């Protein structure tokens, strides 16, 4: 009978292995927190900064006018850049060699030349084109190209070159088989672009476009070099009178941070709305073109 008796089985749990202490991460984190705390302490105890003036100037009418102009300039330049960028991307992906060459040349010039150089170029364009007109009707370029228009043209054309590459990258990332299948179903090229290509390319284009919009908002401060009355220019005009330089720079920084934070939240929800139902965030396609710096 001993042959049929089973020996008892004892179940023992393996000892739990705790997560090892990562002293390197703890040390670097402590150093970073200490450095930030020290910097905040030094800035907070500075007797040269009148902290009570910052809240007052946050809602100063001049600052608010600068904020409004900055938003208008950013929105206008982005819309202009996206529309022209779409046209350039279609030219770059066409079979026409002349159109492809024109698009390539535009991108090469306006993306390669620094933005501040383009701003000065448009601001001083009257030096070599003093006036335009036909017959007896002429108009001075100085009257036509104001600082506002010069800043708009520089930002808009620079953005168009960047958006052209982003959109082109999104279009060519769609598999060629999608176009062939649409053609086999009898769809025309325009219908294929609208119904098949763009919905898929949008998921690749929107994230870097949002980054470009946020970068454009910050890059708009560069128009202060030509006297355009944006947020930074208004802050400079105020601290030139009262010498509250750091305080007014803090005011401008707070406004830029507030606007970019709101824009980032909007970008996040816009990207989420483009994710197909049933996809996790990890499965969301990433933009092939990436983000192109504004400056």
mmCIF file of C-alpha atoms in Angstrom:
data_model
loop_
_atom_site.group_PDB
_atom_site.id
_atom_site.type_symbol
_atom_site.label_atom_id
_atom_site.label_comp_id
_atom_site.label_asym_id
_atom_site.label_seq_id
_atom_site.Cartn_x
_atom_site.Cartn_y
_atom_site.Cartn_z
ATOM 1 C CA UNK A 1 0.000 0.000 0.000
ATOM 2 C CA UNK A 2 2.970 2.314 0.508
ATOM 3 C CA UNK A 3 3.382 2.398 -3.241
ATOM 4 C CA UNK A 4 0.090 4.254 -3.606
ATOM 5 C CA UNK A 5 0.610 6.807 -0.844
ATOM 6 C CA UNK A 6 1.467 10.287 -2.120
ATOM 7 C CA UNK A 7 3.952 12.274 -0.177
ATOM 8 C CA UNK A 8 2.584 15.615 1.094
ATOM 9 C CA UNK A 9 3.484 18.676 -0.978
ATOM 10 C CA UNK A 10 4.494 21.791 0.872
ATOM 11 C CA UNK A 11 3.899 25.122 -0.826
ATOM 12 C CA UNK A 12 6.211 27.908 0.191
ATOM 13 C CA UNK A 13 6.077 31.400 -1.173
ATOM 14 C CA UNK A 14 9.237 32.839 -2.587
ATOM 15 C CA UNK A 15 10.582 35.709 -0.557
ATOM 16 C CA UNK A 16 9.479 39.021 -1.963
ATOM 17 C CA UNK A 17 12.218 40.957 -3.636
ATOM 18 C CA UNK A 18 11.999 44.623 -2.780
ATOM 19 C CA UNK A 19 12.742 47.292 -5.319
ATOM 20 C CA UNK A 20 16.396 48.223 -4.952
ATOM 21 C CA UNK A 21 17.185 51.716 -3.805
ATOM 22 C CA UNK A 22 18.500 53.764 -6.669
ATOM 23 C CA UNK A 23 20.804 56.080 -4.827
ATOM 24 C CA UNK A 24 21.965 57.824 -7.985
ATOM 25 C CA UNK A 25 18.446 58.971 -8.853
ATOM 26 C CA UNK A 26 17.785 60.022 -5.271
ATOM 27 C CA UNK A 27 21.015 62.021 -5.151
ATOM 28 C CA UNK A 28 20.475 63.791 -8.470
ATOM 29 C CA UNK A 29 16.846 64.533 -7.576
ATOM 30 C CA UNK A 30 17.856 65.982 -4.217
ATOM 31 C CA UNK A 31 20.529 68.121 -5.862
ATOM 32 C CA UNK A 32 18.067 69.430 -8.455
ATOM 33 C CA UNK A 33 15.439 70.265 -5.810
ATOM 34 C CA UNK A 34 18.055 71.978 -3.648
ATOM 35 C CA UNK A 35 19.281 74.060 -6.587
ATOM 36 C CA UNK A 36 15.742 75.130 -7.481
ATOM 37 C CA UNK A 37 14.968 75.992 -3.871
ATOM 38 C CA UNK A 38 18.165 78.021 -3.582
ATOM 39 C CA UNK A 39 17.408 79.894 -6.799
ATOM 40 C CA UNK A 40 13.829 80.613 -5.666
ATOM 41 C CA UNK A 41 15.117 81.835 -2.301
ATOM 42 C CA UNK A 42 17.662 84.152 -3.886
ATOM 43 C CA UNK A 43 15.117 85.610 -6.308
ATOM 44 C CA UNK A 44 12.389 85.896 -3.672
ATOM 45 C CA UNK A 45 14.644 87.738 -1.217
ATOM 46 C CA UNK A 46 15.987 90.143 -3.815
ATOM 47 C CA UNK A 47 15.470 93.738 -2.738
ATOM 48 C CA UNK A 48 15.809 94.955 -6.320
ATOM 49 C CA UNK A 49 12.498 93.462 -7.483
ATOM 50 C CA UNK A 50 9.232 95.120 -6.526
ATOM 51 C CA UNK A 51 6.989 92.060 -6.505
ATOM 52 C CA UNK A 52 3.876 94.091 -5.714
ATOM 53 C CA UNK A 53 4.123 95.835 -9.086
ATOM 54 C CA UNK A 54 3.814 92.617 -11.118
ATOM 55 C CA UNK A 55 0.083 91.952 -10.463
ATOM 56 C CA UNK A 56 -0.745 95.571 -11.264
ATOM 57 C CA UNK A 57 0.990 95.528 -14.629
ATOM 58 C CA UNK A 58 -0.477 92.147 -15.593
ATOM 59 C CA UNK A 59 -3.765 93.924 -16.335
ATOM 60 C CA UNK A 60 -2.308 97.205 -17.516
ATOM 61 C CA UNK A 61 -4.183 98.420 -20.651
ATOM 62 C CA UNK A 62 -0.952 98.688 -22.653
ATOM 63 C CA UNK A 63 0.029 95.132 -21.749
ATOM 64 C CA UNK A 64 -3.448 93.845 -22.628
ATOM 65 C CA UNK A 65 -3.270 95.588 -26.015
ATOM 66 C CA UNK A 66 0.088 93.920 -26.571
ATOM 67 C CA UNK A 67 -1.359 90.527 -25.662
ATOM 68 C CA UNK A 68 -4.222 91.028 -28.116
ATOM 69 C CA UNK A 69 -1.868 92.057 -30.923
ATOM 70 C CA UNK A 70 0.404 89.084 -30.202
ATOM 71 C CA UNK A 71 -2.555 86.706 -30.458
ATOM 72 C CA UNK A 72 -3.769 88.349 -33.675
ATOM 73 C CA UNK A 73 -0.300 88.203 -35.224
ATOM 74 C CA UNK A 74 0.170 84.565 -34.201
ATOM 75 C CA UNK A 75 -3.234 83.467 -35.482
ATOM 76 C CA UNK A 76 -2.925 85.396 -38.742
ATOM 77 C CA UNK A 77 0.591 84.169 -39.486
ATOM 78 C CA UNK A 78 -0.366 80.563 -38.654
ATOM 79 C CA UNK A 79 -3.454 80.603 -40.895
ATOM 80 C CA UNK A 80 -1.436 82.168 -43.712
ATOM 81 C CA UNK A 81 1.400 79.680 -43.173
ATOM 82 C CA UNK A 82 -0.912 76.648 -43.121
ATOM 83 C CA UNK A 83 -2.782 77.678 -46.273
ATOM 84 C CA UNK A 84 0.376 78.500 -48.215
ATOM 85 C CA UNK A 85 2.115 75.448 -46.737
ATOM 86 C CA UNK A 86 -0.684 73.186 -48.018
ATOM 87 C CA UNK A 87 -0.284 74.650 -51.496
ATOM 88 C CA UNK A 88 3.489 74.213 -51.397
ATOM 89 C CA UNK A 89 3.154 70.624 -50.118
ATOM 90 C CA UNK A 90 0.819 69.766 -52.991
ATOM 91 C CA UNK A 91 3.303 71.333 -55.408
ATOM 92 C CA UNK A 92 6.175 69.384 -53.847
ATOM 93 C CA UNK A 93 4.309 66.059 -54.164
ATOM 94 C CA UNK A 94 3.040 66.677 -57.698
ATOM 95 C CA UNK A 95 4.500 65.160 -60.851
ATOM 96 C CA UNK A 96 5.226 68.598 -62.334
ATOM 97 C CA UNK A 97 8.969 69.233 -62.123
ATOM 98 C CA UNK A 98 8.544 73.019 -62.376
ATOM 99 C CA UNK A 99 6.124 73.118 -59.441
ATOM 100 C CA UNK A 100 8.374 70.827 -57.412
ATOM 101 C CA UNK A 101 11.368 73.076 -58.117
ATOM 102 C CA UNK A 102 9.446 76.212 -57.089
ATOM 103 C CA UNK A 103 8.301 74.584 -53.843
ATOM 104 C CA UNK A 104 11.811 73.327 -53.082
ATOM 105 C CA UNK A 105 13.312 76.767 -53.730
ATOM 106 C CA UNK A 106 10.736 78.482 -51.512
ATOM 107 C CA UNK A 107 11.391 76.093 -48.635
ATOM 108 C CA UNK A 108 15.160 76.338 -49.119
ATOM 109 C CA UNK A 109 15.109 80.136 -48.885
ATOM 110 C CA UNK A 110 12.510 80.897 -46.233
ATOM 111 C CA UNK A 111 13.455 78.020 -43.953
ATOM 112 C CA UNK A 112 17.185 78.589 -44.309
ATOM 113 C CA UNK A 113 17.355 82.346 -43.700
ATOM 114 C CA UNK A 114 17.080 83.293 -39.995
ATOM 115 C CA UNK A 115 13.737 84.780 -39.043
ATOM 116 C CA UNK A 116 15.192 88.023 -37.716
ATOM 117 C CA UNK A 117 16.960 88.585 -41.063
ATOM 118 C CA UNK A 118 13.644 88.137 -42.877
ATOM 119 C CA UNK A 119 11.975 90.647 -40.546
ATOM 120 C CA UNK A 120 14.644 93.253 -41.261
ATOM 121 C CA UNK A 121 14.427 92.464 -44.977
ATOM 122 C CA UNK A 122 10.686 93.153 -45.190
ATOM 123 C CA UNK A 123 10.980 96.190 -42.919
ATOM 124 C CA UNK A 124 13.648 97.714 -45.186
ATOM 125 C CA UNK A 125 12.245 96.563 -48.541
ATOM 126 C CA UNK A 126 11.626 100.206 -49.517
ATOM 127 C CA UNK A 127 15.401 100.667 -49.832
ATOM 128 C CA UNK A 128 15.433 98.830 -53.173
ATOM 129 C CA UNK A 129 11.719 98.958 -54.109
ATOM 130 C CA UNK A 130 10.750 102.514 -53.121
ATOM 131 C CA UNK A 131 7.364 102.490 -54.816
ATOM 132 C CA UNK A 132 5.045 100.358 -56.908
ATOM 133 C CA UNK A 133 2.274 101.240 -59.314
ATOM 134 C CA UNK A 134 0.980 101.277 -62.847
ATOM 135 C CA UNK A 135 1.019 104.344 -65.074
ATOM 136 C CA UNK A 136 0.305 107.476 -63.117
ATOM 137 C CA UNK A 137 -0.842 105.572 -60.048
ATOM 138 C CA UNK A 138 1.979 104.875 -57.600
ATOM 139 C CA UNK A 139 2.160 104.083 -53.918
ATOM 140 C CA UNK A 140 5.118 104.309 -51.582
ATOM 141 C CA UNK A 141 6.340 101.017 -50.164
ATOM 142 C CA UNK A 142 6.865 102.749 -46.811
ATOM 143 C CA UNK A 143 3.139 103.486 -46.717
ATOM 144 C CA UNK A 144 2.288 99.951 -47.812
ATOM 145 C CA UNK A 145 4.710 97.815 -45.772
ATOM 146 C CA UNK A 146 4.125 98.981 -42.214
ATOM 147 C CA UNK A 147 5.899 97.318 -39.254
ATOM 148 C CA UNK A 148 2.761 95.210 -38.721
ATOM 149 C CA UNK A 149 2.743 93.978 -42.328
ATOM 150 C CA UNK A 150 6.513 93.400 -42.308
ATOM 151 C CA UNK A 151 6.230 91.240 -39.184
ATOM 152 C CA UNK A 152 3.244 89.376 -40.601
ATOM 153 C CA UNK A 153 4.991 88.622 -43.902
ATOM 154 C CA UNK A 154 8.189 87.466 -42.220
ATOM 155 C CA UNK A 155 6.414 85.184 -39.749
ATOM 156 C CA UNK A 156 3.850 83.924 -42.271
ATOM 157 C CA UNK A 157 6.299 83.075 -45.051
ATOM 158 C CA UNK A 158 8.746 81.487 -42.628
ATOM 159 C CA UNK A 159 5.928 79.403 -41.183
ATOM 160 C CA UNK A 160 4.698 78.436 -44.642
ATOM 161 C CA UNK A 161 8.081 76.903 -45.430
ATOM 162 C CA UNK A 162 8.024 74.892 -42.195
ATOM 163 C CA UNK A 163 4.397 73.817 -42.605
ATOM 164 C CA UNK A 164 5.086 72.760 -46.185
ATOM 165 C CA UNK A 165 7.580 70.172 -44.977
ATOM 166 C CA UNK A 166 5.289 68.988 -42.172
ATOM 167 C CA UNK A 167 2.322 68.548 -44.499
ATOM 168 C CA UNK A 168 4.453 66.966 -47.220
ATOM 169 C CA UNK A 169 5.813 64.483 -44.692
ATOM 170 C CA UNK A 170 2.281 63.592 -43.590
ATOM 171 C CA UNK A 171 1.079 63.094 -47.163
ATOM 172 C CA UNK A 172 3.945 60.864 -48.278
ATOM 173 C CA UNK A 173 3.671 58.814 -45.070
ATOM 174 C CA UNK A 174 0.303 57.429 -46.246
ATOM 175 C CA UNK A 175 0.910 54.108 -47.957
ATOM 176 C CA UNK A 176 0.839 54.162 -51.749
ATOM 177 C CA UNK A 177 -1.577 51.238 -51.708
ATOM 178 C CA UNK A 178 -4.263 53.544 -50.292
ATOM 179 C CA UNK A 179 -4.107 55.677 -53.423
ATOM 180 C CA UNK A 180 -4.117 52.634 -55.697
ATOM 181 C CA UNK A 181 -7.152 51.182 -53.911
ATOM 182 C CA UNK A 182 -9.023 54.481 -54.177
ATOM 183 C CA UNK A 183 -8.169 54.698 -57.870
ATOM 184 C CA UNK A 184 -9.416 51.129 -58.391
ATOM 185 C CA UNK A 185 -12.724 52.143 -56.812
ATOM 186 C CA UNK A 186 -13.085 54.922 -59.363
ATOM 187 C CA UNK A 187 -12.314 57.880 -57.099
ATOM 188 C CA UNK A 188 -10.854 60.958 -58.724
ATOM 189 C CA UNK A 189 -7.543 62.377 -57.414
ATOM 190 C CA UNK A 190 -9.314 65.190 -55.544
ATOM 191 C CA UNK A 191 -11.758 62.724 -53.983
ATOM 192 C CA UNK A 192 -8.889 60.425 -53.037
ATOM 193 C CA UNK A 193 -7.066 63.296 -51.369
ATOM 194 C CA UNK A 194 -10.134 64.448 -49.437
ATOM 195 C CA UNK A 195 -11.636 61.112 -48.438
ATOM 196 C CA UNK A 196 -8.639 58.800 -48.119
ATOM 197 C CA UNK A 197 -5.321 60.618 -47.796
ATOM 198 C CA UNK A 198 -6.101 63.660 -45.634
ATOM 199 C CA UNK A 199 -7.952 61.818 -42.815
ATOM 200 C CA UNK A 200 -4.932 59.543 -42.345
ATOM 201 C CA UNK A 201 -2.334 62.270 -42.845
ATOM 202 C CA UNK A 202 -4.093 64.577 -40.361
ATOM 203 C CA UNK A 203 -3.083 62.343 -37.451
ATOM 204 C CA UNK A 204 0.542 62.862 -38.479
ATOM 205 C CA UNK A 205 0.254 66.569 -39.270
ATOM 206 C CA UNK A 206 -1.705 67.927 -36.311
ATOM 207 C CA UNK A 207 0.830 67.262 -33.473
ATOM 208 C CA UNK A 208 3.761 69.090 -35.110
ATOM 209 C CA UNK A 209 1.382 71.815 -36.290
ATOM 210 C CA UNK A 210 0.381 72.433 -32.687
ATOM 211 C CA UNK A 211 4.038 72.661 -31.763
ATOM 212 C CA UNK A 212 4.558 75.144 -34.583
ATOM 213 C CA UNK A 213 1.678 77.307 -33.338
ATOM 214 C CA UNK A 214 3.145 77.435 -29.842
ATOM 215 C CA UNK A 215 6.563 78.194 -31.281
ATOM 216 C CA UNK A 216 5.038 80.924 -33.449
ATOM 217 C CA UNK A 217 3.525 82.567 -30.373
ATOM 218 C CA UNK A 218 6.946 82.793 -28.759
ATOM 219 C CA UNK A 219 8.703 83.746 -31.994
ATOM 220 C CA UNK A 220 6.301 86.674 -32.448
ATOM 221 C CA UNK A 221 8.239 88.507 -29.734
ATOM 222 C CA UNK A 222 11.032 89.040 -32.253
ATOM 223 C CA UNK A 223 8.935 91.673 -34.077
ATOM 224 C CA UNK A 224 9.806 94.012 -31.202
ATOM 225 C CA UNK A 225 13.026 94.807 -33.101
ATOM 226 C CA UNK A 226 10.997 96.769 -35.694
ATOM 227 C CA UNK A 227 8.754 98.540 -33.191
ATOM 228 C CA UNK A 228 5.595 96.497 -33.642
ATOM 229 C CA UNK A 229 3.394 97.008 -30.581
ATOM 230 C CA UNK A 230 3.295 93.408 -29.404
ATOM 231 C CA UNK A 231 3.438 92.189 -25.813
ATOM 232 C CA UNK A 232 7.218 92.460 -25.446
ATOM 233 C CA UNK A 233 7.355 95.895 -27.083
ATOM 234 C CA UNK A 234 4.681 97.206 -24.723
ATOM 235 C CA UNK A 235 6.597 95.830 -21.737
ATOM 236 C CA UNK A 236 9.791 97.474 -22.999
ATOM 237 C CA UNK A 237 8.020 100.793 -23.484
ATOM 238 C CA UNK A 238 6.751 100.733 -19.891
ATOM 239 C CA UNK A 239 10.049 99.783 -18.250
ATOM 240 C CA UNK A 240 11.820 102.445 -20.318
ATOM 241 C CA UNK A 241 9.732 104.989 -18.368
ATOM 242 C CA UNK A 242 9.702 103.513 -14.864
ATOM 243 C CA UNK A 243 12.888 101.364 -14.946
ATOM 244 C CA UNK A 244 11.042 98.288 -13.607
ATOM 245 C CA UNK A 245 12.878 96.086 -16.091
ATOM 246 C CA UNK A 246 12.746 92.723 -14.321
ATOM 247 C CA UNK A 247 9.178 93.253 -13.145
ATOM 248 C CA UNK A 248 7.905 93.954 -16.675
ATOM 249 C CA UNK A 249 9.862 91.012 -18.084
ATOM 250 C CA UNK A 250 8.171 88.826 -15.469
ATOM 251 C CA UNK A 251 4.804 90.218 -16.598
ATOM 252 C CA UNK A 252 5.528 89.358 -20.234
ATOM 253 C CA UNK A 253 6.794 85.903 -19.247
ATOM 254 C CA UNK A 254 3.655 85.159 -17.212
ATOM 255 C CA UNK A 255 1.437 86.077 -20.147
ATOM 256 C CA UNK A 256 3.467 83.966 -22.589
ATOM 257 C CA UNK A 257 3.391 81.002 -20.201
ATOM 258 C CA UNK A 258 -0.358 81.345 -19.651
ATOM 259 C CA UNK A 259 -1.135 81.455 -23.378
ATOM 260 C CA UNK A 260 1.201 78.587 -24.282
ATOM 261 C CA UNK A 261 -0.230 76.461 -21.457
ATOM 262 C CA UNK A 262 -3.774 76.975 -22.721
ATOM 263 C CA UNK A 263 -2.638 76.233 -26.269
ATOM 264 C CA UNK A 264 -0.914 73.040 -25.116
ATOM 265 C CA UNK A 265 -4.109 71.827 -23.426
ATOM 266 C CA UNK A 266 -6.088 72.552 -26.587
ATOM 267 C CA UNK A 267 -3.503 70.710 -28.672
ATOM 268 C CA UNK A 268 -3.757 67.676 -26.391
ATOM 269 C CA UNK A 269 -7.539 67.389 -26.750
ATOM 270 C CA UNK A 270 -7.329 67.991 -30.503
ATOM 271 C CA UNK A 271 -4.848 65.141 -30.858
ATOM 272 C CA UNK A 272 -7.052 62.874 -28.744
ATOM 273 C CA UNK A 273 -10.033 63.594 -30.985
ATOM 274 C CA UNK A 274 -8.076 62.362 -34.007
ATOM 275 C CA UNK A 275 -7.211 58.991 -32.456
ATOM 276 C CA UNK A 276 -9.505 56.264 -33.897
ATOM 277 C CA UNK A 277 -11.861 54.656 -31.400
ATOM 278 C CA UNK A 278 -10.401 51.534 -29.834
ATOM 279 C CA UNK A 279 -6.798 52.736 -30.142
ATOM 280 C CA UNK A 280 -4.747 53.294 -27.041
ATOM 281 C CA UNK A 281 -2.504 56.322 -26.699
ATOM 282 C CA UNK A 282 0.523 54.064 -27.153
ATOM 283 C CA UNK A 283 -0.811 52.959 -30.544
ATOM 284 C CA UNK A 284 -1.347 56.503 -31.763
ATOM 285 C CA UNK A 285 0.784 57.241 -34.834
ATOM 286 C CA UNK A 286 3.461 59.826 -34.444
ATOM 287 C CA UNK A 287 4.087 62.645 -36.888
ATOM 288 C CA UNK A 288 6.579 61.578 -39.510
ATOM 289 C CA UNK A 289 7.709 65.082 -40.219
ATOM 290 C CA UNK A 290 8.287 66.039 -36.605
ATOM 291 C CA UNK A 291 8.377 69.586 -35.356
ATOM 292 C CA UNK A 292 10.387 72.190 -37.185
ATOM 293 C CA UNK A 293 11.859 74.963 -35.126
ATOM 294 C CA UNK A 294 10.561 78.442 -35.753
ATOM 295 C CA UNK A 295 13.860 80.159 -35.354
#
